[in-house]
Amino acid sequence: MKIGMLTGGGDCPGLNAVIRAVVRKGSFHYDDEFVGFMEGWRGLLEDKTMELSLSTVGGILPRGGTILRTSRTNPAKHEGGLQLCIDNLKKHGCDALIAIGGDDTLSVAKKLFDSGVKVVGVPKTIDNDLSGTDFTFGFDTAVNVASGAIDRVHTTAEAHNRVIVVEVMGRDSGWIAAYSGIAGGADVILVPEIPFDIEEVAELIRQRHARGRYFSIVVAAEGARFMGHDVETQNGGADSRDEFGHLHLGGIGQTVAKEIEKRTGFESRSVVLGHIQRGGSPSAFDRVLATRYGLGAIDMVHRGEFGLMAALRGNKIISIPLAEAIASNRKCDKEILDAATGILDKLDAKVP
Ligand code: F6P
């Protein structure tokens, strides 16, 4: 078979491991040929391709980013865009397409499937917010980066008697904040799922410091928000959105730090981890998961399981409908949120 492949949306450690697994299994086991469409859906729209073969995927397993590059291009926002994608797939003689991406990329994959394209999806996002799969690759690496950064922030906060707020990614879900906050031993964890009362946060820090602690670490998800308020955006305006309509989030860490300093008098700082969480080499866990997704996807193509996405359920790779994966944004599990709050200091606790 001839199979097209693309990576769309924000990049994510492990993308190259998926590409490598697909090409290796496809070449060795199925005699497949591949064509790589560059820069996400833009490559299909503009017919930008690269060779994908055993030699082009050699040595890419530990590399971050994606050799296919990526973009947030949405063909549905371009006149005749979806038809152009279909035409270019035909032009290259592709029998099937493997689309590696998050909910945005996979929503386009679903539209193409509905128009007759034989598509298989692979779930990707550091945010871990795709429905139907237990974990997306890239999440573990992002959590490792964030918890490593929290460890570093701890020592400088402690040395200076400061409160430091660490802003992490995650869009509308608190997976990265909850996991890295637990792993990094944060004192306060703010997630999009639970709007917070800033006076409660300030009081918690006051009580902690009154018990003899002289520094605090707060982890704030970029999508966390004050009770009764909207999320904070990078340009302070709601009109700053990507082609899929997502706001460019950011700024909550700095706002929280300022409010804490104002309310408690404790010197406060903020740090935004930003794209550092997405860059660099994937963790061993993500390399294995991404490889398993890639192998799952190429097998799905050969079983004719189109309109489906490879998914992880209880450590098994299965296939689920793309429609299920994109149906809703997956919030952080309640049990994880309970763990994140359960381990923290409690307001007005009677501490012996
Ligand atoms: O979806 C992944 C993600 O990293 C989000 O956590 C973040 O809000 C967004 O992408 C940032 O996007 P960009 O790279 O376009 O700034």
mmCIF file of N, CA, C and O in Angstrom, residues 1 30 95-96 113 118-120 296-308 319:
data_model
loop_
_atom_site.group_PDB
_atom_site.id
_atom_site.type_symbol
_atom_site.label_atom_id
_atom_site.label_comp_id
_atom_site.label_asym_id
_atom_site.label_seq_id
_atom_site.Cartn_x
_atom_site.Cartn_y
_atom_site.Cartn_z
ATOM 1 N N MET A 1 0.848 -1.202 0.000
ATOM 2 C CA MET A 1 0.000 0.000 0.000
ATOM 3 C C MET A 1 0.875 1.239 0.000
ATOM 4 O O MET A 1 2.007 1.196 0.466
ATOM 5 N N TYR A 30 4.888 -5.188 5.722
ATOM 6 C CA TYR A 30 3.781 -5.094 4.760
ATOM 7 C C TYR A 30 4.212 -4.635 3.363
ATOM 8 O O TYR A 30 3.366 -4.426 2.516
ATOM 9 N N ASP A 95 -3.259 5.212 -0.651
ATOM 10 C CA ASP A 95 -4.396 4.333 -0.357
ATOM 11 C C ASP A 95 -4.976 4.651 1.007
ATOM 12 O O ASP A 95 -6.119 4.288 1.312
ATOM 13 N N ALA A 96 -4.159 5.264 1.855
ATOM 14 C CA ALA A 96 -4.622 5.570 3.221
ATOM 15 C C ALA A 96 -3.786 6.709 3.782
ATOM 16 O O ALA A 96 -2.716 7.039 3.250
ATOM 17 N N PHE A 113 -12.531 11.468 6.590
ATOM 18 C CA PHE A 113 -13.077 10.101 6.602
ATOM 19 C C PHE A 113 -14.534 10.122 6.136
ATOM 20 O O PHE A 113 -14.952 9.292 5.317
ATOM 21 N N LYS A 118 -9.561 7.119 3.526
ATOM 22 C CA LYS A 118 -9.260 6.037 4.471
ATOM 23 C C LYS A 118 -8.230 6.548 5.485
ATOM 24 O O LYS A 118 -7.031 6.557 5.203
ATOM 25 N N VAL A 119 -8.723 6.984 6.626
ATOM 26 C CA VAL A 119 -7.860 7.632 7.617
ATOM 27 C C VAL A 119 -7.782 6.823 8.906
ATOM 28 O O VAL A 119 -8.775 6.264 9.364
ATOM 29 N N VAL A 120 -6.570 6.791 9.473
ATOM 30 C CA VAL A 120 -6.370 6.247 10.822
ATOM 31 C C VAL A 120 -5.727 7.361 11.654
ATOM 32 O O VAL A 120 -4.838 8.070 11.172
ATOM 33 N N GLY A 296 0.415 0.118 16.227
ATOM 34 C CA GLY A 296 -1.045 -0.078 16.224
ATOM 35 C C GLY A 296 -1.668 0.537 14.986
ATOM 36 O O GLY A 296 -2.531 -0.066 14.324
ATOM 37 N N ALA A 297 -1.210 1.743 14.617
ATOM 38 C CA ALA A 297 -1.817 2.465 13.487
ATOM 39 C C ALA A 297 -1.578 1.738 12.169
ATOM 40 O O ALA A 297 -2.492 1.599 11.347
ATOM 41 N N ILE A 298 -0.352 1.261 11.959
ATOM 42 C CA ILE A 298 -0.082 0.601 10.665
ATOM 43 C C ILE A 298 -0.846 -0.732 10.587
ATOM 44 O O ILE A 298 -1.358 -1.108 9.527
ATOM 45 N N ASP A 299 -0.965 -1.408 11.717
ATOM 46 C CA ASP A 299 -1.777 -2.638 11.715
ATOM 47 C C ASP A 299 -3.248 -2.312 11.418
ATOM 48 O O ASP A 299 -3.923 -3.053 10.696
ATOM 49 N N MET A 300 -3.724 -1.209 11.979
ATOM 50 C CA MET A 300 -5.120 -0.812 11.726
ATOM 51 C C MET A 300 -5.341 -0.554 10.232
ATOM 52 O O MET A 300 -6.367 -0.945 9.672
ATOM 53 N N VAL A 301 -4.376 0.127 9.600
ATOM 54 C CA VAL A 301 -4.500 0.386 8.160
ATOM 55 C C VAL A 301 -4.670 -0.945 7.425
ATOM 56 O O VAL A 301 -5.546 -1.095 6.576
ATOM 57 N N HIS A 302 -3.861 -1.923 7.794
ATOM 58 C CA HIS A 302 -3.906 -3.209 7.059
ATOM 59 C C HIS A 302 -5.102 -4.079 7.448
ATOM 60 O O HIS A 302 -5.446 -5.013 6.727
ATOM 61 N N ARG A 303 -5.703 -3.749 8.578
ATOM 62 C CA ARG A 303 -6.954 -4.468 8.913
ATOM 63 C C ARG A 303 -8.173 -3.731 8.343
ATOM 64 O O ARG A 303 -9.303 -4.135 8.547
ATOM 65 N N GLY A 304 -7.901 -2.569 7.708
ATOM 66 C CA GLY A 304 -8.999 -1.779 7.134
ATOM 67 C C GLY A 304 -9.825 -1.065 8.187
ATOM 68 O O GLY A 304 -11.000 -0.772 7.969
ATOM 69 N N GLU A 305 -9.205 -0.770 9.342
ATOM 70 C CA GLU A 305 -9.955 -0.088 10.419
ATOM 71 C C GLU A 305 -9.857 1.420 10.261
ATOM 72 O O GLU A 305 -9.120 2.091 10.983
ATOM 73 N N PHE A 306 -10.620 1.944 9.300
ATOM 74 C CA PHE A 306 -10.529 3.382 9.017
ATOM 75 C C PHE A 306 -11.576 4.157 9.807
ATOM 76 O O PHE A 306 -12.580 3.602 10.243
ATOM 77 N N GLY A 307 -11.291 5.465 9.955
ATOM 78 C CA GLY A 307 -12.189 6.301 10.768
ATOM 79 C C GLY A 307 -11.992 6.023 12.247
ATOM 80 O O GLY A 307 -12.792 6.434 13.081
ATOM 81 N N LEU A 308 -10.906 5.308 12.556
ATOM 82 C CA LEU A 308 -10.630 4.941 13.952
ATOM 83 C C LEU A 308 -9.296 5.534 14.399
ATOM 84 O O LEU A 308 -8.473 5.952 13.584
ATOM 85 N N SER A 319 -8.464 0.091 19.148
ATOM 86 C CA SER A 319 -8.889 1.153 18.231
ATOM 87 C C SER A 319 -10.283 1.626 18.616
ATOM 88 O O SER A 319 -11.149 0.817 18.981
#
